[in-house]
CSV table of C-alpha atoms in Angstrom, one decimal:
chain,number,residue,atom,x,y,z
A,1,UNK,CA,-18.0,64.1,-19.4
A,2,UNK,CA,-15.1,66.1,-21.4
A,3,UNK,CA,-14.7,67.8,-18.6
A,4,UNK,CA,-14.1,64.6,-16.6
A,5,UNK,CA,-11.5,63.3,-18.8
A,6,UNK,CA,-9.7,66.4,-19.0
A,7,UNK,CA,-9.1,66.3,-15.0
A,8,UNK,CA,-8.8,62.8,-14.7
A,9,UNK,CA,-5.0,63.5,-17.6
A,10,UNK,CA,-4.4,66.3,-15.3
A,11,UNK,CA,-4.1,64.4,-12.2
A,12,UNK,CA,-2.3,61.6,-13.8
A,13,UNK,CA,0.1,63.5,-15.3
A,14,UNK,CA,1.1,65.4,-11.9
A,15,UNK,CA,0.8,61.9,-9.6
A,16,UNK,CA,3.3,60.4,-12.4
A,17,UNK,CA,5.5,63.0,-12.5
A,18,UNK,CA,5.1,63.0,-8.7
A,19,UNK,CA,5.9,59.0,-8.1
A,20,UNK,CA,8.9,59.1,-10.6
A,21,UNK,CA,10.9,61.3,-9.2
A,22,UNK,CA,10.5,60.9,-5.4
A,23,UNK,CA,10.2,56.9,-5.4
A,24,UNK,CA,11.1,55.2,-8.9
A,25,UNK,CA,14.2,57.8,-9.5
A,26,UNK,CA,15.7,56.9,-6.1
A,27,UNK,CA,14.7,53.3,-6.3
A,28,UNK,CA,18.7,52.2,-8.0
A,29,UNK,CA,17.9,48.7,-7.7
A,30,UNK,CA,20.6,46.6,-8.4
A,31,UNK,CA,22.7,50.3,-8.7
A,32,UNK,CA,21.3,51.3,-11.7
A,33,UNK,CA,17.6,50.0,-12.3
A,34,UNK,CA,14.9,52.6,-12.2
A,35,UNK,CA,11.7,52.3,-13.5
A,36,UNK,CA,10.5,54.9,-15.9
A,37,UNK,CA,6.6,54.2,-14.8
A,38,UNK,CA,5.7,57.8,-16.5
A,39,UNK,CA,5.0,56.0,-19.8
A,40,UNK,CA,2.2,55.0,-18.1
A,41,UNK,CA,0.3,58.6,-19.0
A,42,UNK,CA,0.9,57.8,-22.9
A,43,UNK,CA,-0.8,54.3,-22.4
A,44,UNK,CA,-3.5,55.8,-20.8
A,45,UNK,CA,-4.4,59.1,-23.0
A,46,UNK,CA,-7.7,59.2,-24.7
A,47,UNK,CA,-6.9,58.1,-28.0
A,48,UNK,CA,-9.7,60.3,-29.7
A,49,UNK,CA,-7.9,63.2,-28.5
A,50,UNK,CA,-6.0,65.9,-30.9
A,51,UNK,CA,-2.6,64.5,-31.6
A,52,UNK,CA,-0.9,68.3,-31.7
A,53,UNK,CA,-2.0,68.4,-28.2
A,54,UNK,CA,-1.0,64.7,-26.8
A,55,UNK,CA,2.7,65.6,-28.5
A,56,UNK,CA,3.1,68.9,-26.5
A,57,UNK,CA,1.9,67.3,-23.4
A,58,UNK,CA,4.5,64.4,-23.8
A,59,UNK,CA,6.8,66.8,-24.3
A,60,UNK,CA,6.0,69.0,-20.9
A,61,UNK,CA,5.7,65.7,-19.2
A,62,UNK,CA,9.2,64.4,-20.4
A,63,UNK,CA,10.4,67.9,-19.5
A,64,UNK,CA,9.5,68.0,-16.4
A,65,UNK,CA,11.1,64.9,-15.7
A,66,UNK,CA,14.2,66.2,-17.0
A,67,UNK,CA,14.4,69.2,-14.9
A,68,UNK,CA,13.9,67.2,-11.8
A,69,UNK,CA,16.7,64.3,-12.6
A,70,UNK,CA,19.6,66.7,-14.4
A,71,UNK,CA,18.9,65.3,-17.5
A,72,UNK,CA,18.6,67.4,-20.0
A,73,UNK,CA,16.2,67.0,-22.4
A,74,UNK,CA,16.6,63.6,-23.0
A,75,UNK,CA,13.6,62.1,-21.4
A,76,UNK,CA,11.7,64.9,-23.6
A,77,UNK,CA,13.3,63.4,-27.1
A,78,UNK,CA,12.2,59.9,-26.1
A,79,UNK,CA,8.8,60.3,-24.5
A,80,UNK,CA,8.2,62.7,-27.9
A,81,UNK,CA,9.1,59.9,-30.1
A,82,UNK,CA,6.7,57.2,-28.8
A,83,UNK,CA,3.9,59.8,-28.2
A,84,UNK,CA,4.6,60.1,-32.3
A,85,UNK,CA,5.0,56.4,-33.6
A,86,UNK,CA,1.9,55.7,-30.9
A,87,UNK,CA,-1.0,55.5,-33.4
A,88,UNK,CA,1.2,53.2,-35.3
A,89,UNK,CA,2.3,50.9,-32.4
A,90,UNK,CA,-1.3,50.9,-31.9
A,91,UNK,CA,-2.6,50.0,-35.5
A,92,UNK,CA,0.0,47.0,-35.3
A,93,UNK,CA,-1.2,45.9,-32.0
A,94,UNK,CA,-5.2,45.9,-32.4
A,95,UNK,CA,-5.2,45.5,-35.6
A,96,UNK,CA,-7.9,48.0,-38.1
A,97,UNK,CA,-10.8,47.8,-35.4
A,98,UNK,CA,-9.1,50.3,-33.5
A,99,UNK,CA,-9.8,53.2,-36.0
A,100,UNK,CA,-13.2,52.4,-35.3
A,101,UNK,CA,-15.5,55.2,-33.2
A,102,UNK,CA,-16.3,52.8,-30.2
A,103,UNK,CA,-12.7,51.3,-29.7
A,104,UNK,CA,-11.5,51.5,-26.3
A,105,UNK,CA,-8.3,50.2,-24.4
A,106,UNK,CA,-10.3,48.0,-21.8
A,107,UNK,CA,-12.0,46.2,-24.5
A,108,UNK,CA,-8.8,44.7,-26.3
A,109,UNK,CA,-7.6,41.4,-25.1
A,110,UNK,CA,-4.9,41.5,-22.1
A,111,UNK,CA,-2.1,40.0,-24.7
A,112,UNK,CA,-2.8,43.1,-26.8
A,113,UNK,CA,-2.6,45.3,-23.9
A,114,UNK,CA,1.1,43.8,-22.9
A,115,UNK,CA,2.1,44.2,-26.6
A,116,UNK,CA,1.2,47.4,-27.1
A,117,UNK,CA,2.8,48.9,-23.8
A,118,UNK,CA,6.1,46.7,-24.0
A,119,UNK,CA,6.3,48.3,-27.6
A,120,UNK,CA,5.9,51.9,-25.9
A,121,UNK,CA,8.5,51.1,-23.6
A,122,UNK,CA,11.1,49.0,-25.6
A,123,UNK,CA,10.6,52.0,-28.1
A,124,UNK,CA,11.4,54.5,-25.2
A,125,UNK,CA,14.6,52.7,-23.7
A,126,UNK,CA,16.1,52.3,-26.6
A,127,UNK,CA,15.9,56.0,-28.0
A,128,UNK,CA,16.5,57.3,-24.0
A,129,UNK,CA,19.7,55.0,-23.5
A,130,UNK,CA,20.9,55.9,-26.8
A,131,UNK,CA,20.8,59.8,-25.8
A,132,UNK,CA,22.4,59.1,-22.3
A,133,UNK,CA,25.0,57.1,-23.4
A,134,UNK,CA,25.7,59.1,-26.8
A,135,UNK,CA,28.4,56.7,-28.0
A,136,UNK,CA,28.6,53.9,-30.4
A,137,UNK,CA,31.1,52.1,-29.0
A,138,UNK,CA,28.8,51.3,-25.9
A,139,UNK,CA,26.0,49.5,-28.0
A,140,UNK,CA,26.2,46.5,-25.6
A,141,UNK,CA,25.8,48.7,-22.9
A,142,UNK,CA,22.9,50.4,-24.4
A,143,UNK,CA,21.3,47.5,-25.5
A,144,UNK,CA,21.8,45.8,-21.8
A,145,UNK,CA,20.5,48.9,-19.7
A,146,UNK,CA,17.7,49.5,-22.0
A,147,UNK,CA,16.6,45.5,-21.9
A,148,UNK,CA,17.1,45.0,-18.0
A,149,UNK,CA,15.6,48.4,-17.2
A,150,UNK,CA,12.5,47.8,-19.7
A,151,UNK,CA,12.0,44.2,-18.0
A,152,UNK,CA,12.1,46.2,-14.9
A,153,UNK,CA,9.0,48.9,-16.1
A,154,UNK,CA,7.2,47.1,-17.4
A,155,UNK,CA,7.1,44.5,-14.1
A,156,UNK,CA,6.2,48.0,-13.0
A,157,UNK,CA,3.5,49.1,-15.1
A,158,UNK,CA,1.9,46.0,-14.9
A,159,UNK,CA,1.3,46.1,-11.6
A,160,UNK,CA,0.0,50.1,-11.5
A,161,UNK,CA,-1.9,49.5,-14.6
A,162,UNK,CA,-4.0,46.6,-12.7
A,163,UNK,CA,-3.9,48.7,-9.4
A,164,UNK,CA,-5.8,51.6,-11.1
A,165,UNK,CA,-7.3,50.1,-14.1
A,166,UNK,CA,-11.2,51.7,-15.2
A,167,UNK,CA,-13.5,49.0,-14.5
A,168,UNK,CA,-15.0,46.5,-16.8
A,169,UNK,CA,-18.8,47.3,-17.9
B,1,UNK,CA,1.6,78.6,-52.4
B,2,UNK,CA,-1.3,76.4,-51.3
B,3,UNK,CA,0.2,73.3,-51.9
B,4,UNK,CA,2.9,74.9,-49.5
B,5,UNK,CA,0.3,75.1,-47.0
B,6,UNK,CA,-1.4,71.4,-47.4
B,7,UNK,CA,1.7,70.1,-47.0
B,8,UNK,CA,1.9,71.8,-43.9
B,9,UNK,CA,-1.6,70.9,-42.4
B,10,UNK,CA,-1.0,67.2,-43.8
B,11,UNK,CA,2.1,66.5,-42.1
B,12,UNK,CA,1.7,69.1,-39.2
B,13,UNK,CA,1.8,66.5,-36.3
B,14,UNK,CA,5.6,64.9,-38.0
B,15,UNK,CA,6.6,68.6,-38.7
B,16,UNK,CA,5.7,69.4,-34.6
B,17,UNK,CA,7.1,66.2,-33.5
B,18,UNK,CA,10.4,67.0,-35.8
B,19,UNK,CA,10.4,70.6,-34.1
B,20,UNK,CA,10.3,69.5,-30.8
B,21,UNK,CA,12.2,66.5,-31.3
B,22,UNK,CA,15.0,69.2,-32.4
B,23,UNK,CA,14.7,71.2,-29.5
B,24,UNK,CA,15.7,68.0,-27.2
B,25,UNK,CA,17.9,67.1,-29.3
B,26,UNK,CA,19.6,70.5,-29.4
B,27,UNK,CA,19.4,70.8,-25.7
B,28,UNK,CA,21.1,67.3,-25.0
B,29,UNK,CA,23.9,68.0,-27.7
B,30,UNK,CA,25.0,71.2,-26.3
B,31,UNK,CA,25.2,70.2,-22.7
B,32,UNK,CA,27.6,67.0,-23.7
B,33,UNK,CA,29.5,69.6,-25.1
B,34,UNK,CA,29.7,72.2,-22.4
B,35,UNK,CA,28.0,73.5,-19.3
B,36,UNK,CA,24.7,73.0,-19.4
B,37,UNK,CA,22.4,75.8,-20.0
B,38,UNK,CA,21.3,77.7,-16.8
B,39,UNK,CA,18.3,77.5,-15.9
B,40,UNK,CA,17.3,73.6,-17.0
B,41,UNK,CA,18.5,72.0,-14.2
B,42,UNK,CA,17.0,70.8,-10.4
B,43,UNK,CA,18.3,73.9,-8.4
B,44,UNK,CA,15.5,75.8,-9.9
B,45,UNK,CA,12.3,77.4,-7.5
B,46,UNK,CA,10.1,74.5,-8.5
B,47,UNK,CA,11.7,71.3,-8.3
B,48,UNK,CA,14.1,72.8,-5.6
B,49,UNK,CA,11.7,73.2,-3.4
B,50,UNK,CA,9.5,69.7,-4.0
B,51,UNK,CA,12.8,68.2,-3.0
B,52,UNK,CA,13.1,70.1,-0.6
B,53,UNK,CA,10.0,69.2,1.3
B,54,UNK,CA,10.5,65.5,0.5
B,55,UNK,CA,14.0,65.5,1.8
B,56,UNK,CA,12.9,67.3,5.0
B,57,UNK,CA,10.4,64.1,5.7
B,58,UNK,CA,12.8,61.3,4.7
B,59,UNK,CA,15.7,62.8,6.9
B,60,UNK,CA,14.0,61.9,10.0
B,61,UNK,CA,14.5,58.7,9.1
B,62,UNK,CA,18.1,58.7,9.2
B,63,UNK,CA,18.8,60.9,12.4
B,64,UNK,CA,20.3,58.8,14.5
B,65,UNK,CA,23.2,57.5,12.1
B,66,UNK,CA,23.6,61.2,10.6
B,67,UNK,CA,24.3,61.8,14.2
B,68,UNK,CA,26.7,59.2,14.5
B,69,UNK,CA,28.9,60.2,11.4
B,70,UNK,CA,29.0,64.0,12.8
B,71,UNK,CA,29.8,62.8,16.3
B,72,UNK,CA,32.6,60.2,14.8
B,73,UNK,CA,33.8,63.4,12.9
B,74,UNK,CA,34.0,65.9,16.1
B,75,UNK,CA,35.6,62.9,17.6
B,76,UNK,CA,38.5,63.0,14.3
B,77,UNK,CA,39.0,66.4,14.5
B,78,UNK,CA,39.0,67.1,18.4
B,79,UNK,CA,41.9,64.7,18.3
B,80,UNK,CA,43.8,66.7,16.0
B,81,UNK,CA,43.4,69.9,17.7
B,82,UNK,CA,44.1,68.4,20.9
B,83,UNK,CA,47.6,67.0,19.7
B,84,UNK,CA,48.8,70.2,17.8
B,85,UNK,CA,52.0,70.6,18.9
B,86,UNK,CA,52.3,74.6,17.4
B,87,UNK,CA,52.4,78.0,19.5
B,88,UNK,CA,48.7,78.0,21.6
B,89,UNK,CA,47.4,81.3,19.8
B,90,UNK,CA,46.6,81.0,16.2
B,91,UNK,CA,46.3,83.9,14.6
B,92,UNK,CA,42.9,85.3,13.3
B,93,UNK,CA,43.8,87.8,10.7
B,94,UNK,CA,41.5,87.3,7.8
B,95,UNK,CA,44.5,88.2,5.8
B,96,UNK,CA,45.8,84.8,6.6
B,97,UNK,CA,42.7,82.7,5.9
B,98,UNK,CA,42.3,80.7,1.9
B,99,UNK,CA,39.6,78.4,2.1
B,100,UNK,CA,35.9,79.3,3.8
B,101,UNK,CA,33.5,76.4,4.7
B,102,UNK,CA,29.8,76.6,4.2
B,103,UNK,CA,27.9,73.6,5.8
B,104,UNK,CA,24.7,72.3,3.8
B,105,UNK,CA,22.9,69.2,3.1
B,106,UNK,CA,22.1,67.1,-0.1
B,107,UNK,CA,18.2,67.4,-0.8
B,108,UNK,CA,18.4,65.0,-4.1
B,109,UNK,CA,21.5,62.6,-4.9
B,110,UNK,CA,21.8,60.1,-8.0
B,111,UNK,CA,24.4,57.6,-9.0
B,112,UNK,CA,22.8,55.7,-11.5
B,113,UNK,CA,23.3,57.7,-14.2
B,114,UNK,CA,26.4,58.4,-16.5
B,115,UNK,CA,26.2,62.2,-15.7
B,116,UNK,CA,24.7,62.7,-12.4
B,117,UNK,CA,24.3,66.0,-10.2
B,118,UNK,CA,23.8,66.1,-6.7
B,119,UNK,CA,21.1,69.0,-5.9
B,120,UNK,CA,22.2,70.8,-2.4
B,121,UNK,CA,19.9,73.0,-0.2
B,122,UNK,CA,21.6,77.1,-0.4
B,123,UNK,CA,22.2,78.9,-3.3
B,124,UNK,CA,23.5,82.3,-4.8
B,125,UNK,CA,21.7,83.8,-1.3
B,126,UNK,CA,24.0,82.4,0.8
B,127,UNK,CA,27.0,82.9,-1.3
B,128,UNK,CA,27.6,80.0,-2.8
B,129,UNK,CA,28.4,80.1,-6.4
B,130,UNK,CA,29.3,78.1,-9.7
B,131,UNK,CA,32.7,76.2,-9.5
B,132,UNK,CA,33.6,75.8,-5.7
B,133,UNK,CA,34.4,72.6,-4.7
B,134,UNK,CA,32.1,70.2,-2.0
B,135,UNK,CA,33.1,67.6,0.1
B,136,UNK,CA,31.9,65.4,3.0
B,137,UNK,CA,33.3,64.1,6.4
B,138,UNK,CA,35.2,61.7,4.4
B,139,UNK,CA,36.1,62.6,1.4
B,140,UNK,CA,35.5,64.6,-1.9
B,141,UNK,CA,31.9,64.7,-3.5
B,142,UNK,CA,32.2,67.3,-6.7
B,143,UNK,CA,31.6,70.6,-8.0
B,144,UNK,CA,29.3,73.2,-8.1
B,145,UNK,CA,27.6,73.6,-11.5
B,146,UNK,CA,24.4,75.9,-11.5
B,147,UNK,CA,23.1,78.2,-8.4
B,148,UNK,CA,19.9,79.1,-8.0
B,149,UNK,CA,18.5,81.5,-5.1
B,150,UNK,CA,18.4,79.2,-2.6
B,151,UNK,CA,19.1,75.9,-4.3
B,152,UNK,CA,22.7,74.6,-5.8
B,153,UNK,CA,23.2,71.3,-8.3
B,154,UNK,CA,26.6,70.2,-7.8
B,155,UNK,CA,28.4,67.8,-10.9
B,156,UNK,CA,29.3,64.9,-8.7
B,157,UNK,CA,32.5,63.2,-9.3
B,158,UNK,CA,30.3,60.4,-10.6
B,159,UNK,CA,30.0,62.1,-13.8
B,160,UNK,CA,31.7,61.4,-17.1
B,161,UNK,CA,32.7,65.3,-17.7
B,162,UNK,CA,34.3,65.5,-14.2
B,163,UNK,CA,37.9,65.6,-14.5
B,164,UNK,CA,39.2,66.6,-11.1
B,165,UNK,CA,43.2,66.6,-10.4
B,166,UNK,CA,44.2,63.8,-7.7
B,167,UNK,CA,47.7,62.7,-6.2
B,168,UNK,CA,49.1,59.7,-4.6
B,169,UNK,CA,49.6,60.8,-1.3
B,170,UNK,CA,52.6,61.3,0.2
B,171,UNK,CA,53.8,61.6,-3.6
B,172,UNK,CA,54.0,64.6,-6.3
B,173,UNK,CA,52.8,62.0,-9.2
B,174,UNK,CA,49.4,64.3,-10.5
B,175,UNK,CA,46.6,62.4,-12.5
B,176,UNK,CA,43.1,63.4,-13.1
B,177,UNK,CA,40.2,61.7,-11.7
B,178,UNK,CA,37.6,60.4,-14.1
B,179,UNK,CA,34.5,57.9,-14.2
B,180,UNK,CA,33.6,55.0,-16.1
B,181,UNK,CA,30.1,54.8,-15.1
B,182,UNK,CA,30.9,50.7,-14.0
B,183,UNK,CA,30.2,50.8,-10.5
B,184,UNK,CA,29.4,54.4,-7.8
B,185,UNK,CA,31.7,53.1,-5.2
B,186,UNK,CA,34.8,52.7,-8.1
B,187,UNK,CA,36.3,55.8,-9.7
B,188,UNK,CA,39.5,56.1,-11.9
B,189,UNK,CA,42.9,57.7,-12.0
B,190,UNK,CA,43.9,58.5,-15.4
B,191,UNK,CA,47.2,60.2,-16.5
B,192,UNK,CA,49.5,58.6,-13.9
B,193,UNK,CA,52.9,57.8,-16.1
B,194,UNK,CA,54.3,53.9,-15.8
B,195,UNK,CA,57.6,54.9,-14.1
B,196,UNK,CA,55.5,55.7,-10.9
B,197,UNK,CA,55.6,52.8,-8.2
B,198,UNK,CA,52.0,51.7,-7.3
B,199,UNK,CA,51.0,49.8,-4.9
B,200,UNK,CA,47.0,48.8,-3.9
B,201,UNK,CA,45.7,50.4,-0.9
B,202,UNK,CA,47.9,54.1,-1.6
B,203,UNK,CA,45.8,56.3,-0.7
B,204,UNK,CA,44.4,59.2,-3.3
B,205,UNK,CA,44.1,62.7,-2.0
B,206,UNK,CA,43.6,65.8,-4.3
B,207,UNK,CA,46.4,67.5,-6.1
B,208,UNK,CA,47.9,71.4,-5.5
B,209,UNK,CA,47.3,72.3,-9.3
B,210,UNK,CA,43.4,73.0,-8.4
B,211,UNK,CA,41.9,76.7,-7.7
B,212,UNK,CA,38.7,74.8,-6.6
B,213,UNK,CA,39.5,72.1,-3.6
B,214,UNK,CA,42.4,72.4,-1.2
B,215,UNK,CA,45.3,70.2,-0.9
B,216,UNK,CA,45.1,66.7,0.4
B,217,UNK,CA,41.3,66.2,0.8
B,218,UNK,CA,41.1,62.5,0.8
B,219,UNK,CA,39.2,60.4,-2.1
B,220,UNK,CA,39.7,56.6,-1.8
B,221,UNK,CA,42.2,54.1,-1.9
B,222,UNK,CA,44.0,51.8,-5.0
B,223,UNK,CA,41.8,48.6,-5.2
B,224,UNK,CA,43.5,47.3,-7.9
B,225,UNK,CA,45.6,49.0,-10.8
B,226,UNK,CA,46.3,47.4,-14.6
B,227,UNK,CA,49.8,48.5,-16.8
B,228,UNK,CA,49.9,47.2,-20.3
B,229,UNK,CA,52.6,47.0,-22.3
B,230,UNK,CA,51.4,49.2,-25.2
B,231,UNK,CA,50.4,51.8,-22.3
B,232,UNK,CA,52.2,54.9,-20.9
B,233,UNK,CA,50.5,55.5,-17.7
B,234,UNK,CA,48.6,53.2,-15.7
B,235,UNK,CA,44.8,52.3,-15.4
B,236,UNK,CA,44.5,52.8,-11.4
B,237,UNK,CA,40.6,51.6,-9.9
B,238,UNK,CA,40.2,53.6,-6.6
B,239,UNK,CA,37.8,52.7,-4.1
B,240,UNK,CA,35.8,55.3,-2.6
B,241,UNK,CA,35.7,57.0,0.8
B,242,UNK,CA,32.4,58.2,0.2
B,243,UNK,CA,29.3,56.3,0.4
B,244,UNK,CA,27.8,57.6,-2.5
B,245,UNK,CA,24.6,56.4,-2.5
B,246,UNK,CA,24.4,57.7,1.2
B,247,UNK,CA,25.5,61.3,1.1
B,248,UNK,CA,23.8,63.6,3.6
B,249,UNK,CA,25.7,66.4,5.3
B,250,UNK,CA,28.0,68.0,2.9
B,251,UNK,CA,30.4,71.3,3.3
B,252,UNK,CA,31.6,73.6,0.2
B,253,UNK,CA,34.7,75.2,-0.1
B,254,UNK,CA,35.4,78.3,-1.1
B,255,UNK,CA,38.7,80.0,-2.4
B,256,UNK,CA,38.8,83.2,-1.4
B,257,UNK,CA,41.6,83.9,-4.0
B,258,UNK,CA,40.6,81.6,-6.7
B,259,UNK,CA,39.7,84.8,-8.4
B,260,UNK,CA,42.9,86.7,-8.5
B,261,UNK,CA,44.3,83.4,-9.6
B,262,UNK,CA,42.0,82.8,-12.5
B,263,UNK,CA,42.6,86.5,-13.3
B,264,UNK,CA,46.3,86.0,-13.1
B,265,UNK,CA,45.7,83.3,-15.6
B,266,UNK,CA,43.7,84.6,-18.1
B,267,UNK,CA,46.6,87.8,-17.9
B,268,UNK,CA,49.1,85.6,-18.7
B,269,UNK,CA,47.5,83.5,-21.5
B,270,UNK,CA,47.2,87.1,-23.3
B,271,UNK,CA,50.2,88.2,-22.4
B,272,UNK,CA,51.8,85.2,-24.5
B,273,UNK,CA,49.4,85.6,-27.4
């Protein structure tokens, strides 16, 4: 069962890493709109899971992505910081019950769901466009990339998050 | 001493997420501030070749108009060599030649960001190396940045530290080419003084004063060009030759004596010292 899990985040992190970077990064929608659908992998990790260890592997996973578009380390910094506020994103979306032993994702209503992952992503954008653009005079253009672009992912993850979802017991 | 250490197990995951937050951080300073470090970029062995493979599906795809372009292109330049009008035998002493062309193809491109690199198939194995210029069929594309061994990232002109040095053609007037990230097809023309008469559609081509691309490479054209009073040179918009967001076949330039002349350079800056 462990096991299971363990190769199930393997996969999922490569197929993410995979899809962003050969179809959302080349998407340019609108010249400049492209999905980050990788914050998909922090929405799904167990959340029982050591924490260390979900922080390292955000890290690698924002890395990665960094190596393949030229960007530095930025998507690192970001994905880092939501893997690090994510425990309290979550205690504000579900409330105390999700402490409990038997919590789990699927059993949360679907209004939860949506809040917790536009929080993850609004969160993101923000600290990600902020990096990129690295200049205060710009806010408007932050804040207008980051909105538009966070609209765009989370259309995005929607969509995969239904495609793929576990099943309902 | 122990209460040294329960701080540290208490907080360990803020302390980790501060350390590696400070490593990104660190990372993404430095590169705004210079080239970026070596070896975290695309060119390297494992996201080189991913693209690699990817790129050689997807250009199926596009055969037939890559053909087109190239054939346009033989067309261009058949025309010029048929109407030469100089002596019939040029002369092929190597002594005599500047610029060599190496011929290559994009494998990733971006435009969407405010710093984007183009990653190009060949690397330091088939000589190609940091800071030679690359171009396209119909116009100027950017600079090489990092090599790997058989993969290059190249700083596209698309990218706010690119400052490449541009003339009005036909002119001596010198500016430098920059980007405001606004739109891929629209670059700028900074540094151009307001006695200059400007007209829209002058054509841009690059400038002597560069040991990286050769004279008169065309860029674009004026689209339209803005001269406050308060100003003292003129804020030029120049549409694009390139299609940026459709570069495939691409050729880098090399200058055989860019060397002696950086070396010249650096002599004379200690010279005055």
């Amino acid at each position: 069962m462990i096991r299971n899990s363990y190769f199930i985040n393997i996969i999922r992190f490569v197929l993410l890493v995979l899809v962003q970077v050969l179809v959302f990064n080349k998407l340019n929608f609108f010249g400049y709109i492209n999905p980050m659908v990788y914050i998909l992998f922090l929405y799904w990790y167990p959340i029982k899971e050591k924490r260390s260890l979900f922080l390292l592997l955000s890290f690698l996973l924002g890395f990665l992505i960094d190596l393949f578009s030229d960007t530095v380390a930025i998507h690192a910094a970001a994905t880092v910081t939501i893997a690090y506020l994510r425990p309290t994103i979550m205690r504000f979306c579900f409330g105390v019950n999700y402490e409990f032993q038997n919590f789990k994702l699927t059993n949360t209503t679907k209004a939860q769901q949506i809040t917790f992952l536009t929080l993850l992503i609004i969160i993101h954008h923000l600290v990600f466009f902020t990096l990129e653009i690295f200049s205060f005079e710009n806010t408007l253009l932050i804040l207008k990339k980051a909105l538009t672009i966070s609209i765009a992912t989370l259309i995005l993850c929607l969509l995969l998050s239904s495609l793929f979802s576990v099943k309902k017991e | 001493m122990r209460q040294i250490i329960n701080f540290i197990l208490r907080y360990k995951n803020f302390l980790l997420y501060l350390f590696l937050l400070i490593i990104a951080l660190a990372f993404t300073v430095q590169s705004h501030s210079y080239h970026r470090s070596k070896y975290f970029n695309s060119a390297n062995w494992l996201t080189g070749n991913i693209y690699e493979t990817t790129s050689n599906i997807t250009t199926y795809f596009g055969l037939g108009e890559e053909n087109k372009k190239l054939v346009e292109e033989n067309k261009r330049l058949r025309n010029l060599l048929f109407n030469q009008k100089k002596e019939d035998s040029i002369l092929l002493d190597t002594t005599n030649i500047t610029y060599k062309v190496i011929a290559s193809q994009v494998i990733k491109n971006s435009y969407s960001l405010p710093r984007n690199y183009i990653t190009i198939k060949k690397g330091s194995a088939q000589g190609i190396k940091p800071d030679m210029g690359v171009i396209t069929a119909n116009g100027i594309l950017g600079i090489v940045e990092n090599t790997s061994k058989n993969f290059a990232t190249v700083q596209s002109i698309l990218n706010t530290k690119s400052r490449i040095n541009a003339k009005i053609k036909n002119t001596n007037h010198y500016g430098s080419l920059v980007w405001d990230t606004k739109d891929y097809n629209t670059v700028q023309l900074a540094d151009i003084e307001r006695l200059v008469p400007v007209k829209i559609g002058d054509t841009i081509v690059t400038g002597a004063s560069s040991s990286i691309f050769p004279e008169n490479i065309p860029i674009g054209v004026i689209k339209n060009f803005d001269l406050n009073n308060s100003q003292s040179s003129y804020s030029i918009d120049i549409k694009l030759f390139n299609n940026m967001a459709a570069v495939k076949s691409i050729y880098i330039i090399e200058n055989i004596q860019r060397e002696e002349i950086i070396e010249l350079e650096a002599k004379t800056n200690n010279d005055s010292q």
